[in-house]
Every structure is written in structure tokens, then in C-alpha cells.
mmCIF file with all atom_site columns, C-alpha atoms in Angstrom:
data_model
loop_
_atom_site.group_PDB
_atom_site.id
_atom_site.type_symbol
_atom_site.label_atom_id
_atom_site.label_alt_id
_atom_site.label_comp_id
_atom_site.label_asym_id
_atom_site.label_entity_id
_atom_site.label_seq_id
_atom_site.pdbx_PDB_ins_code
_atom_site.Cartn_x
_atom_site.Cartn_y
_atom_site.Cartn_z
_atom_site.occupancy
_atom_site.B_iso_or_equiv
_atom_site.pdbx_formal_charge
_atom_site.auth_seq_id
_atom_site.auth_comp_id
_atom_site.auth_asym_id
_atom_site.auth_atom_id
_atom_site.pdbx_PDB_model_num
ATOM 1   C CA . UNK A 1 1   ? -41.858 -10.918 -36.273 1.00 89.00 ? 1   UNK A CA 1
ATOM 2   C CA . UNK A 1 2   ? -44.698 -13.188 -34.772 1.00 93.00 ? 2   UNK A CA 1
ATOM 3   C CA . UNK A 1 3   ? -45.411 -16.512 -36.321 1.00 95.00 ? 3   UNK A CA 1
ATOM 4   C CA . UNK A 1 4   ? -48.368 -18.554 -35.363 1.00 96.00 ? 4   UNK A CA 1
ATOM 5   C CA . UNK A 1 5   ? -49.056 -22.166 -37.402 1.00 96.00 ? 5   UNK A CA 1
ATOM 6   C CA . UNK A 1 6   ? -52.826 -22.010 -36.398 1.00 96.00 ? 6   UNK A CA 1
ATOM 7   C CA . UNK A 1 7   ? -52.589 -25.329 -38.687 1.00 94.00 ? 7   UNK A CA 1
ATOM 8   C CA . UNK A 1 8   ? -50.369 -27.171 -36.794 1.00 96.00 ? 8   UNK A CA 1
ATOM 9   C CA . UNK A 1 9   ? -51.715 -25.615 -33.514 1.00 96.00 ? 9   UNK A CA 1
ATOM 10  C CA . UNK A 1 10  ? -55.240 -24.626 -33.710 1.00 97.00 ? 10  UNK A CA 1
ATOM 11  C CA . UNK A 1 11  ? -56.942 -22.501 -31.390 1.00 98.00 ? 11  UNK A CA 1
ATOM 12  C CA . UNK A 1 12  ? -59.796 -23.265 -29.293 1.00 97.00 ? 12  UNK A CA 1
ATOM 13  C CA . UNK A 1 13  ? -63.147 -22.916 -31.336 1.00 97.00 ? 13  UNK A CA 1
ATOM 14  C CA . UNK A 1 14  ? -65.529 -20.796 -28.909 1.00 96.00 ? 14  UNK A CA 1
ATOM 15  C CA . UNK A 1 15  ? -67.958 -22.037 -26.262 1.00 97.00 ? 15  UNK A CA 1
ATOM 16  C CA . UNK A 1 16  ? -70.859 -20.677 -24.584 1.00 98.00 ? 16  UNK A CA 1
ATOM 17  C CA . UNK A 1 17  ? -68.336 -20.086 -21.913 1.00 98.00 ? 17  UNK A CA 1
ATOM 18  C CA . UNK A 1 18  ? -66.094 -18.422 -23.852 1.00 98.00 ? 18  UNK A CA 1
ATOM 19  C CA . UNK A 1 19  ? -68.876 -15.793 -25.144 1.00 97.00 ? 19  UNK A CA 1
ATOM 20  C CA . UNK A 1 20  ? -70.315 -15.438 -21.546 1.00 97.00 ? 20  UNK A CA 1
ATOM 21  C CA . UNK A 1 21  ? -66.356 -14.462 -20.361 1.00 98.00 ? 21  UNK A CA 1
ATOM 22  C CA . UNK A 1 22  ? -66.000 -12.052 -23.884 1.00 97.00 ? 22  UNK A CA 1
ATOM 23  C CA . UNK A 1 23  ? -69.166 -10.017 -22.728 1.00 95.00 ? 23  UNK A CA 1
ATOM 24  C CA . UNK A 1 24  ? -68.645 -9.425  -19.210 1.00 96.00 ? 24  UNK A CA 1
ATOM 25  C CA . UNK A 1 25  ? -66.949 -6.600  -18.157 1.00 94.00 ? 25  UNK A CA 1
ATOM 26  C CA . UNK A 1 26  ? -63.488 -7.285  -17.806 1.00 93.00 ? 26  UNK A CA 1
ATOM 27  C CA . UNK A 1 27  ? -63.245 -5.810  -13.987 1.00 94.00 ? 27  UNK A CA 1
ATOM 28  C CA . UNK A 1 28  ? -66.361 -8.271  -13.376 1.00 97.00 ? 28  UNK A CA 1
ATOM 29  C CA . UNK A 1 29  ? -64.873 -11.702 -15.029 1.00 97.00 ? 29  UNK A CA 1
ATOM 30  C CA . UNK A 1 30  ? -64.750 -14.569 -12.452 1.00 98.00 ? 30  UNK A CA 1
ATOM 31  C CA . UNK A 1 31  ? -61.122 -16.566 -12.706 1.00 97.00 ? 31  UNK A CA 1
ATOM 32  C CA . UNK A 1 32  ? -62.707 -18.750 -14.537 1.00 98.00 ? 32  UNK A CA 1
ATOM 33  C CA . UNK A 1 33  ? -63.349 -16.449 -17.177 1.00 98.00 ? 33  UNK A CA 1
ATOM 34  C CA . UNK A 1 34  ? -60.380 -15.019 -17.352 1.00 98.00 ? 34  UNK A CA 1
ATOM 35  C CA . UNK A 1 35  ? -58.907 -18.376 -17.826 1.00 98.00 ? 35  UNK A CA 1
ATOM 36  C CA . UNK A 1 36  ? -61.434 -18.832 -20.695 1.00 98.00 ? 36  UNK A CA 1
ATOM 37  C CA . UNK A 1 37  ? -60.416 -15.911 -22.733 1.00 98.00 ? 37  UNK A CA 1
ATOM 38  C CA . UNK A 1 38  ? -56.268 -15.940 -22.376 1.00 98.00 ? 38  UNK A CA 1
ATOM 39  C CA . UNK A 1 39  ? -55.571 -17.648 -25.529 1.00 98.00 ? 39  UNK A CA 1
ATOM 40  C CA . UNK A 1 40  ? -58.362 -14.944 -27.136 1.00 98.00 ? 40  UNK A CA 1
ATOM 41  C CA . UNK A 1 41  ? -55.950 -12.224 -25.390 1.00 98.00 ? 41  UNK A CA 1
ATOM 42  C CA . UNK A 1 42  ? -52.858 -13.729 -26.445 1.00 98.00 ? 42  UNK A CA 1
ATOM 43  C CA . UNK A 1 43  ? -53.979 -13.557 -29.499 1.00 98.00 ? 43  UNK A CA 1
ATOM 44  C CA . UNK A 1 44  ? -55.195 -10.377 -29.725 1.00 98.00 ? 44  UNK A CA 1
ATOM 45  C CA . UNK A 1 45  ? -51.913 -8.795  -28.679 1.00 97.00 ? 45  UNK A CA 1
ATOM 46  C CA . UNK A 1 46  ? -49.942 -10.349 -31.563 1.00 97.00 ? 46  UNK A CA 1
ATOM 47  C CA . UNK A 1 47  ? -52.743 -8.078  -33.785 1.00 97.00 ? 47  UNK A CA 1
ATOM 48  C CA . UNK A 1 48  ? -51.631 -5.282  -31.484 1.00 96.00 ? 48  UNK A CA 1
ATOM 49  C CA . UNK A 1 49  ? -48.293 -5.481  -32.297 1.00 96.00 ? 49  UNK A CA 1
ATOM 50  C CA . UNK A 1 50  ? -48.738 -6.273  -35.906 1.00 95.00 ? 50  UNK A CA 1
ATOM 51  C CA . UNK A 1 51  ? -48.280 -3.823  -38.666 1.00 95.00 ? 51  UNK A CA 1
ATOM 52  C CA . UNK A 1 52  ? -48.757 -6.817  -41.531 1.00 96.00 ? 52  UNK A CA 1
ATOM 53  C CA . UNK A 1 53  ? -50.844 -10.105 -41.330 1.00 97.00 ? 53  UNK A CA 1
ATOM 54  C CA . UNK A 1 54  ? -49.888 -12.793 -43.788 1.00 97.00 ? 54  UNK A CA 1
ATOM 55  C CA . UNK A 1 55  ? -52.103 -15.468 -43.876 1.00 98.00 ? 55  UNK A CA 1
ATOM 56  C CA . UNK A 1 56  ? -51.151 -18.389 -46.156 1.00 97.00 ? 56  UNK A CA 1
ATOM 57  C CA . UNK A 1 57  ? -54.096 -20.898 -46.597 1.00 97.00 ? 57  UNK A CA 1
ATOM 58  C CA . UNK A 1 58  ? -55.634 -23.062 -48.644 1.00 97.00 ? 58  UNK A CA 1
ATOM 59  C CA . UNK A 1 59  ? -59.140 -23.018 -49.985 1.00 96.00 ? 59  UNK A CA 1
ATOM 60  C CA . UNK A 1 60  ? -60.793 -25.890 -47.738 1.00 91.00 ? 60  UNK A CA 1
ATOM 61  C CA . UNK A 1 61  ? -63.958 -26.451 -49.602 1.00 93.00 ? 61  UNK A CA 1
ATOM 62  C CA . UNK A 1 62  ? -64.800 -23.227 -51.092 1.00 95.00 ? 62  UNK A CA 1
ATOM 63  C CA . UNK A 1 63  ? -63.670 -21.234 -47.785 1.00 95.00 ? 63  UNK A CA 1
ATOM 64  C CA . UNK A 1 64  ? -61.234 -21.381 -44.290 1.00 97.00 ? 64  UNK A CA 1
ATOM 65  C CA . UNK A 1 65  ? -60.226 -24.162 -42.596 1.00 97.00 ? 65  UNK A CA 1
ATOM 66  C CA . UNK A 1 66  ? -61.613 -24.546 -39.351 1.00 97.00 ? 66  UNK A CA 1
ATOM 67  C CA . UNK A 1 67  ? -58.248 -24.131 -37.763 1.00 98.00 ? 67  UNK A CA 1
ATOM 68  C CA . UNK A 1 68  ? -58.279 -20.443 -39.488 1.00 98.00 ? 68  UNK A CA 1
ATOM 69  C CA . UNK A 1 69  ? -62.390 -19.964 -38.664 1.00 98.00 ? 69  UNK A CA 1
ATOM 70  C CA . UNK A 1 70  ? -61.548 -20.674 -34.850 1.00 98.00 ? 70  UNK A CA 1
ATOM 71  C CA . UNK A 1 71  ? -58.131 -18.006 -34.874 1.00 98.00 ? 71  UNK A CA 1
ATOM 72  C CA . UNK A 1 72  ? -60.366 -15.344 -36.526 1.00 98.00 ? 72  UNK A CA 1
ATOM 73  C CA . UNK A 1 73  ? -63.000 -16.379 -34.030 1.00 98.00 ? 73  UNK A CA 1
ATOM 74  C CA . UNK A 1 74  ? -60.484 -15.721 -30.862 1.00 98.00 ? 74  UNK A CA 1
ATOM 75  C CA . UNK A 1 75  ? -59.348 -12.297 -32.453 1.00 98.00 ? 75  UNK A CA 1
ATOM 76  C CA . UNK A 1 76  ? -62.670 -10.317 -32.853 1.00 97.00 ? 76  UNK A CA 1
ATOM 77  C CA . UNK A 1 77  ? -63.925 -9.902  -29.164 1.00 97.00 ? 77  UNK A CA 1
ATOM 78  C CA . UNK A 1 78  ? -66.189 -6.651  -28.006 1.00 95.00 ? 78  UNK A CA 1
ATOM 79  C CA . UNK A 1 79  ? -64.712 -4.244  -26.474 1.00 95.00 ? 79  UNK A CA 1
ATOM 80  C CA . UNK A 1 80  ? -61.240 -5.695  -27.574 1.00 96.00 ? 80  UNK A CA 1
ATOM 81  C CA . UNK A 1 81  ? -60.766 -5.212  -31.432 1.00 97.00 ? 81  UNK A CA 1
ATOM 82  C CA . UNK A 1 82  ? -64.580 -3.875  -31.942 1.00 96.00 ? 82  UNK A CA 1
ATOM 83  C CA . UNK A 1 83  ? -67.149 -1.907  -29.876 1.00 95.00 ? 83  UNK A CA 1
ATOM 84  C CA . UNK A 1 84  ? -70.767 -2.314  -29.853 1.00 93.00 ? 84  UNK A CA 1
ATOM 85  C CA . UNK A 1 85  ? -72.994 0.523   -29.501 1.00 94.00 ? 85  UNK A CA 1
ATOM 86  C CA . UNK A 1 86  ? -76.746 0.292   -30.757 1.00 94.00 ? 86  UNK A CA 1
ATOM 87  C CA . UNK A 1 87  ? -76.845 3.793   -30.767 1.00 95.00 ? 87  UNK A CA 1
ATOM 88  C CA . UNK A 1 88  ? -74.884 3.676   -33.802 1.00 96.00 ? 88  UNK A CA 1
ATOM 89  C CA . UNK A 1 89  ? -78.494 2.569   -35.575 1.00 95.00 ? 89  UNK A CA 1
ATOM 90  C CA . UNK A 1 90  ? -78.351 -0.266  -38.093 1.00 96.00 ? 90  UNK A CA 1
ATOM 91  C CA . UNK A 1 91  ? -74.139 -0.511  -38.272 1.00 94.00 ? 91  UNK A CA 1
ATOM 92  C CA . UNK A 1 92  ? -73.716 -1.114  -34.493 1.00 95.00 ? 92  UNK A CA 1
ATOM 93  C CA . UNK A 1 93  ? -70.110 -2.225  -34.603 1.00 95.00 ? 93  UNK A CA 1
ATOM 94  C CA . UNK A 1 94  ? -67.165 -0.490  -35.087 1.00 96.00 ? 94  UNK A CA 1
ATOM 95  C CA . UNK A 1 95  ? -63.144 -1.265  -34.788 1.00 96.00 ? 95  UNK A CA 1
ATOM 96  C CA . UNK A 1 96  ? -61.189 -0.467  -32.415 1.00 96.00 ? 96  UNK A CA 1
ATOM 97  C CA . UNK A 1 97  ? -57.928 -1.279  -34.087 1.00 95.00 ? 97  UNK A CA 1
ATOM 98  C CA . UNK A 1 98  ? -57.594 -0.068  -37.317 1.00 95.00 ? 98  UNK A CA 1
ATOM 99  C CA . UNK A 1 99  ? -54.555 0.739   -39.977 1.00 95.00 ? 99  UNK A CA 1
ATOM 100 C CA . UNK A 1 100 ? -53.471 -2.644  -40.367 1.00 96.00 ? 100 UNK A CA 1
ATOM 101 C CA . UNK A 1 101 ? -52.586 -4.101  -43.659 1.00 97.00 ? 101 UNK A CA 1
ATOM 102 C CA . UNK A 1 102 ? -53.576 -8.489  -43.819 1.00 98.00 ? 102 UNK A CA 1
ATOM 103 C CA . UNK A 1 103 ? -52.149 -10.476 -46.785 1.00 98.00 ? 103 UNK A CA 1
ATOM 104 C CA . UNK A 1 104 ? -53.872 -13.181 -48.051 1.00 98.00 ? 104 UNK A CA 1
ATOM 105 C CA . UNK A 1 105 ? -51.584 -16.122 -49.273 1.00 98.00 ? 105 UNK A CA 1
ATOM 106 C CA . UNK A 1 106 ? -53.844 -18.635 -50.803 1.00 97.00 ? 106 UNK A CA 1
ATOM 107 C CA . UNK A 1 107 ? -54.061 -22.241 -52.870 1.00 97.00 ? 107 UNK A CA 1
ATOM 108 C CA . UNK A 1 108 ? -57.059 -24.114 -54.243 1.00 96.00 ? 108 UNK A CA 1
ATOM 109 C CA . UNK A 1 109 ? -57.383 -27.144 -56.593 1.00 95.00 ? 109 UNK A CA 1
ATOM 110 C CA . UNK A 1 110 ? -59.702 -25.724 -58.762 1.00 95.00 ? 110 UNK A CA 1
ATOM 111 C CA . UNK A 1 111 ? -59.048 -21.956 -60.384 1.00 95.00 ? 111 UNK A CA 1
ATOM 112 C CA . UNK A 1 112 ? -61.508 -19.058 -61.550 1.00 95.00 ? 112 UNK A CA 1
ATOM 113 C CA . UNK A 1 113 ? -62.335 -17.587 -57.866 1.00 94.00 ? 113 UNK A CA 1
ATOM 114 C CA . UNK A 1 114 ? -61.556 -14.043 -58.578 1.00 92.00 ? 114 UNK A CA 1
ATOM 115 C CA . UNK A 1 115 ? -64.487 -11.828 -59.680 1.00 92.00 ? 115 UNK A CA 1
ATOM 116 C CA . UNK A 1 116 ? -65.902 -12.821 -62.991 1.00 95.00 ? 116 UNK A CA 1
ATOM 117 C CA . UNK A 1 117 ? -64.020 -16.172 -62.883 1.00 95.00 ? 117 UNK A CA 1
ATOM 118 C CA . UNK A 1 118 ? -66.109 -19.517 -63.330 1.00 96.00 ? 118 UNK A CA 1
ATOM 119 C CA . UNK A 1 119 ? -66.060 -19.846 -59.167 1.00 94.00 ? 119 UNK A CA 1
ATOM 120 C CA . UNK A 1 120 ? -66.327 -16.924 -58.412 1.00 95.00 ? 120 UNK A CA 1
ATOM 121 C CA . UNK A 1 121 ? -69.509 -17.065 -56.563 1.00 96.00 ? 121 UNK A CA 1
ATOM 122 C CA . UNK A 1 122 ? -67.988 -19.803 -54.549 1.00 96.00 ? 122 UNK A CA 1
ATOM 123 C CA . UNK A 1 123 ? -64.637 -17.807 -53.566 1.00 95.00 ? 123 UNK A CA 1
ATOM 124 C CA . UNK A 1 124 ? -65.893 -17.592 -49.962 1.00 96.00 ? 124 UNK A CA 1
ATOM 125 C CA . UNK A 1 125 ? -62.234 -18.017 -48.394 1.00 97.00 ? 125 UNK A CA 1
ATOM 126 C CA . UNK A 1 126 ? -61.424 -13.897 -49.427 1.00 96.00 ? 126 UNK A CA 1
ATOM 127 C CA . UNK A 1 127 ? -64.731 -12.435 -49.035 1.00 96.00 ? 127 UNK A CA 1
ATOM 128 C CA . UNK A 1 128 ? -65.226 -13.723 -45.002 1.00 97.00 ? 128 UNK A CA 1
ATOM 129 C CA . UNK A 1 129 ? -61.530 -12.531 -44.330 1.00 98.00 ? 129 UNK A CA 1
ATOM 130 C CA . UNK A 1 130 ? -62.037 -9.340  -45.679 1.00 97.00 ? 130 UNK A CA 1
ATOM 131 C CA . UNK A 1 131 ? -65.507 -8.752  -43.620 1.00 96.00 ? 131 UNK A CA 1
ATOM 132 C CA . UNK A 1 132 ? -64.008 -10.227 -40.566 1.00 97.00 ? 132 UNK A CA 1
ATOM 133 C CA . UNK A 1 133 ? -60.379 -8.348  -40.782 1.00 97.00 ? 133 UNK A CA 1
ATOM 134 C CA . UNK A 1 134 ? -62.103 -5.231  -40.925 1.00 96.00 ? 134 UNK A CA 1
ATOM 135 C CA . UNK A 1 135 ? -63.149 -5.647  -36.897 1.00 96.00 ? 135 UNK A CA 1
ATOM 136 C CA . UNK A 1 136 ? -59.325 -6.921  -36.259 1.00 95.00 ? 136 UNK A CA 1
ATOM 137 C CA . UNK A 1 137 ? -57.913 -3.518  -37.596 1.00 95.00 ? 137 UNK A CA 1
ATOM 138 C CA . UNK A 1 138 ? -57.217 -4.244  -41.264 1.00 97.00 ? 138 UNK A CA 1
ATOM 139 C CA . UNK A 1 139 ? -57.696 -0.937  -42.985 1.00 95.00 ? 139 UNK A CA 1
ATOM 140 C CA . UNK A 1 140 ? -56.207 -2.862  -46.370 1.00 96.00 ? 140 UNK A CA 1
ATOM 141 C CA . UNK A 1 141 ? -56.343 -6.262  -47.755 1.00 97.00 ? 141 UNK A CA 1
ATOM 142 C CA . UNK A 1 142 ? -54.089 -7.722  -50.488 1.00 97.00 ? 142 UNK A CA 1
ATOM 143 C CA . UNK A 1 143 ? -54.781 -11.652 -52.205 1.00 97.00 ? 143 UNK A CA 1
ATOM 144 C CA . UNK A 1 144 ? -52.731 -13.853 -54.358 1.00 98.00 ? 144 UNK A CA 1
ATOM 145 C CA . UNK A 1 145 ? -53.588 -17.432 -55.246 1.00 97.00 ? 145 UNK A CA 1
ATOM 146 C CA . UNK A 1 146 ? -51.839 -20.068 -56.850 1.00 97.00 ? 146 UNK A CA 1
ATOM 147 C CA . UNK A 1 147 ? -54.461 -22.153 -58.267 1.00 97.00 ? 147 UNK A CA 1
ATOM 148 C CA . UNK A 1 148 ? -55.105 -25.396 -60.724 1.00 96.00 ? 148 UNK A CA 1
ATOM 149 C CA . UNK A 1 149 ? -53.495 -27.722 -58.052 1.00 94.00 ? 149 UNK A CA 1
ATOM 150 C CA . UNK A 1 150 ? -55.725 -30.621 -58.835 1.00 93.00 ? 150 UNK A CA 1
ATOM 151 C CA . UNK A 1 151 ? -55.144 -30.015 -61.973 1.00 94.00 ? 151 UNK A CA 1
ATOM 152 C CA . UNK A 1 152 ? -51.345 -29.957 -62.323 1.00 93.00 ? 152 UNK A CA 1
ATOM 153 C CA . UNK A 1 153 ? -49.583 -28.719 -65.610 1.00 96.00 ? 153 UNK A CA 1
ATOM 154 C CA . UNK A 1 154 ? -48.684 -25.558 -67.337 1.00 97.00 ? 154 UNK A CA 1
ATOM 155 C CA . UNK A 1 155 ? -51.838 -23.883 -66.126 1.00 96.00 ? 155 UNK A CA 1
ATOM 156 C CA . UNK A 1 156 ? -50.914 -25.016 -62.693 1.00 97.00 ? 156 UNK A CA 1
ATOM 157 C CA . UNK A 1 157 ? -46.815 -24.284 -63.215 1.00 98.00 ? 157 UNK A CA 1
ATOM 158 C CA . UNK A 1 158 ? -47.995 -20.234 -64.526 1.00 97.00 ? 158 UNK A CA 1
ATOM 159 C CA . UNK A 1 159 ? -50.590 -19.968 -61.403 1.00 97.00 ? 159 UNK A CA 1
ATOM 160 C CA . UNK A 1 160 ? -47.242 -20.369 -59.575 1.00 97.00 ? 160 UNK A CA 1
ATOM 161 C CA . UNK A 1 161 ? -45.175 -18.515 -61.123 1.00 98.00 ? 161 UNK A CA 1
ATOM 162 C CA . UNK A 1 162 ? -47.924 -15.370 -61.671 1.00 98.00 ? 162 UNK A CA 1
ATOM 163 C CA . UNK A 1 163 ? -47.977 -15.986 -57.711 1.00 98.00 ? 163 UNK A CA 1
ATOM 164 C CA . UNK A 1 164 ? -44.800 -15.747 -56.848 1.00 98.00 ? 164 UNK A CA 1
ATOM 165 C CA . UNK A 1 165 ? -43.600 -12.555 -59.147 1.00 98.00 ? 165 UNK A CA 1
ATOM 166 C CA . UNK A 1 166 ? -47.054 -11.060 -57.153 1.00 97.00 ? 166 UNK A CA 1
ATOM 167 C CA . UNK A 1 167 ? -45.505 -11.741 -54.040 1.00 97.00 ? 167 UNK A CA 1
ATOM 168 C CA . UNK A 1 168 ? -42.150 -10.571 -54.858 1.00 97.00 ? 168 UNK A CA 1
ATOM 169 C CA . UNK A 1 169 ? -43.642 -7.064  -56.539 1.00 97.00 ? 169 UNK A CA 1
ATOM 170 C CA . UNK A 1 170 ? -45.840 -7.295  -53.077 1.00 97.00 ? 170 UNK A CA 1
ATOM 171 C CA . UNK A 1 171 ? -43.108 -6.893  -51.099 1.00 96.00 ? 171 UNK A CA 1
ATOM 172 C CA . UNK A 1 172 ? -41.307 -4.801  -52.091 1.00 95.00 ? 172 UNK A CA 1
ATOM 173 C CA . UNK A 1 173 ? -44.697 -2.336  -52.540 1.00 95.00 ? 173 UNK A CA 1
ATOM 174 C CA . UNK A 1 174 ? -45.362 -2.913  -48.945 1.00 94.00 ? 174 UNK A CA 1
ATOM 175 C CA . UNK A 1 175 ? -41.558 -2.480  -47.854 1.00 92.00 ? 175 UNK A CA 1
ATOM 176 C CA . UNK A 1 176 ? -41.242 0.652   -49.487 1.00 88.00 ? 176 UNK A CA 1
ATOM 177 C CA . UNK A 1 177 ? -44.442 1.708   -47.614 1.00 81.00 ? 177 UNK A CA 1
ATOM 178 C CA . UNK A 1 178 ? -43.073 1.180   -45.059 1.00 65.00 ? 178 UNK A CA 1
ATOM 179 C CA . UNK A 1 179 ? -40.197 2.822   -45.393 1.00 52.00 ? 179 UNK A CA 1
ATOM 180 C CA . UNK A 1 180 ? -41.799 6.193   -46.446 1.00 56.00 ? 180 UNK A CA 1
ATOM 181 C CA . UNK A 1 181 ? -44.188 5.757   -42.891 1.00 50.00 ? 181 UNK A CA 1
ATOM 182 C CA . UNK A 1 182 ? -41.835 5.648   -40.982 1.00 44.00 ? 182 UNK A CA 1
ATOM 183 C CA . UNK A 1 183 ? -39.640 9.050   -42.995 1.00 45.00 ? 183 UNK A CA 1
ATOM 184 C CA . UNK A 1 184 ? -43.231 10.986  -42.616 1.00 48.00 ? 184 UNK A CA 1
ATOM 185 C CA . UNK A 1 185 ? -43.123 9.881   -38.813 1.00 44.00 ? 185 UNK A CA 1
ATOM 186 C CA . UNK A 1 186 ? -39.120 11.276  -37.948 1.00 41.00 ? 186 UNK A CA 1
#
């Protein structure tokens, strides 16, 4: 198991340095560059390795923290987690990784961010991880949210507890996936 606390040490946001390294060819990248992009390939190699991402965040302003934007900003790179072809038309990108699963661990102070929910149309914390997980090789995407926290209270007290039996049931779901993978695979 990998754990990275992208809160308590954030990655590096990019540069125009950083993008100049990412889209040079990797036999052509100066030391420099190379030097630029090792956290990125760090990084990327935990995805690699990863079957499950959990990400547990809160709801900064109606979406990531920065600390999160800059670690999903490290992890999609060309040629490394996504290609780029334009003969592919209009959809030009395409993942390289895929069959990953990400799980979204999430808190707000205010509540209703699920579809048809009084925020909902300010819920942009799920929506950008889903669209960006998709060129970091997550092929499924589960969210739970414990919500009210400003609020406090039974409402608050039942978001939790909703959360946690989610979780629990989540678990197990995904253990006993995995489980029957890896039977199909012996």
C-alpha cells in the first residue's frame, strides 16, 4: 500500500518548465528537464502500481484543494498516462493506463451536491476528478460524502453515519472484487 498526504506535502504546481520537459521526447530531455519532471514520475509510478485510489478530501470552495489540483496536475503527462494523436479527429487524447478503480472520500460544510440536490450545480470537486481520472487509468469511480459540517446536528451526525456504513459496504464490494480477479486470473 502507497500513501501520499498531498495535504501535508503538496506537490509542485506546474511551470512553463515543467510543460516544456513533459513534451519533449524523453530520449531528447536536457538534465534539467529530467530534474523538472521526477516528482511527475514518481508520481506516476505509484498510479502504476495502484489497483485502488482513495482520495479523501474536502470540498474547498465548491471543488479541490490546490494541494489535490497540483497532484492530479503531476499525474496526467503525454505520452505517460495519455497519448495525443490529432489523427484521432475531435477526441485527440486517449489513456494509456486504464482499469483502475479511484475512490472518492469527501466532506463539505454545506450538503445537496449530488445530482438533483440544491448544490448540485456547484459539486465541481466529483465532476473534475472523474474527467481527469479517466487520463490516469480510472476505468471506475466510486463517491461518498459526509456532509452538513457547518451545520452540525442530526443531519450532520446521519451524513456520517450514511458515510461510513457506505464505506464499510464499499469495501467489502471492492474486496470481494478483488478476490474473484484474481480466481479468474489462476
Amino acid at each position: 500500500m502507497i500513501r501520499r498526504d498531498v495535504g501535508r506535502e503538496p506537490p509542485a504546481i506546474i511551470s512553463e518548465r515543467w510543460i516544456a520537459a513533459a513534451f519533449e521526447q524523453k530520449g531528447r530531455r536536457t538534465a534539467e528537464q529530467v530534474e523538472v519532471l521526477k516528482q511527475s514520475d514518481t508520481l506516476i509510478d505509484e498510479i502504476r502500481r495502484a489497483d485502488v485510489l482513495l482520495i479523501a478530501t474536502p470540498n474547498y470552495n465548491y471543488g479541490m484543494p490546490a494541494a489535490l489540483k497540483a497532484w492530479v496536475d503531476q499525474v496526467i503527462r503525454v505520452e505517460e498516462t495519455f497519448s495525443f494523436d490529432l489523427a484521432r479527429g475531435d477526441q485527440p487524447l486517449e489513456p494509456i493506463l486504464s482499469g483502475r478503480t479511484m475512490v472518492i472520500l469527501s466532506s463539505s460544510g454545506e450538503f445537496g451536491y449530488a445530482p438533483g440536490g440544491p448544490n448540485a450545480e456547484h459539486n465541481h470537486l466529483e465532476p473534475h476528478l472523474r474527467s481527469a481520472g479517466r487520463l490516469f487509468g480510472v476505468s471506475s469511480t466510486f463517491h461518498i460524502a459526509i456532509e452538513y459540517e457547518e451545520f452540525g446536528g442530526e443531519r450532520h451526525a446521519l451524513s456520517k453515519a450514511e458515510a461510513h456504513r457506505r464505506a464499510r459496504e464499499l469495501a467489502r464490494q471492492l474486496a470481494s472484487t478483488s478476490v474473484d480477479h484474481c480466481a479468474e486470473q489462476a
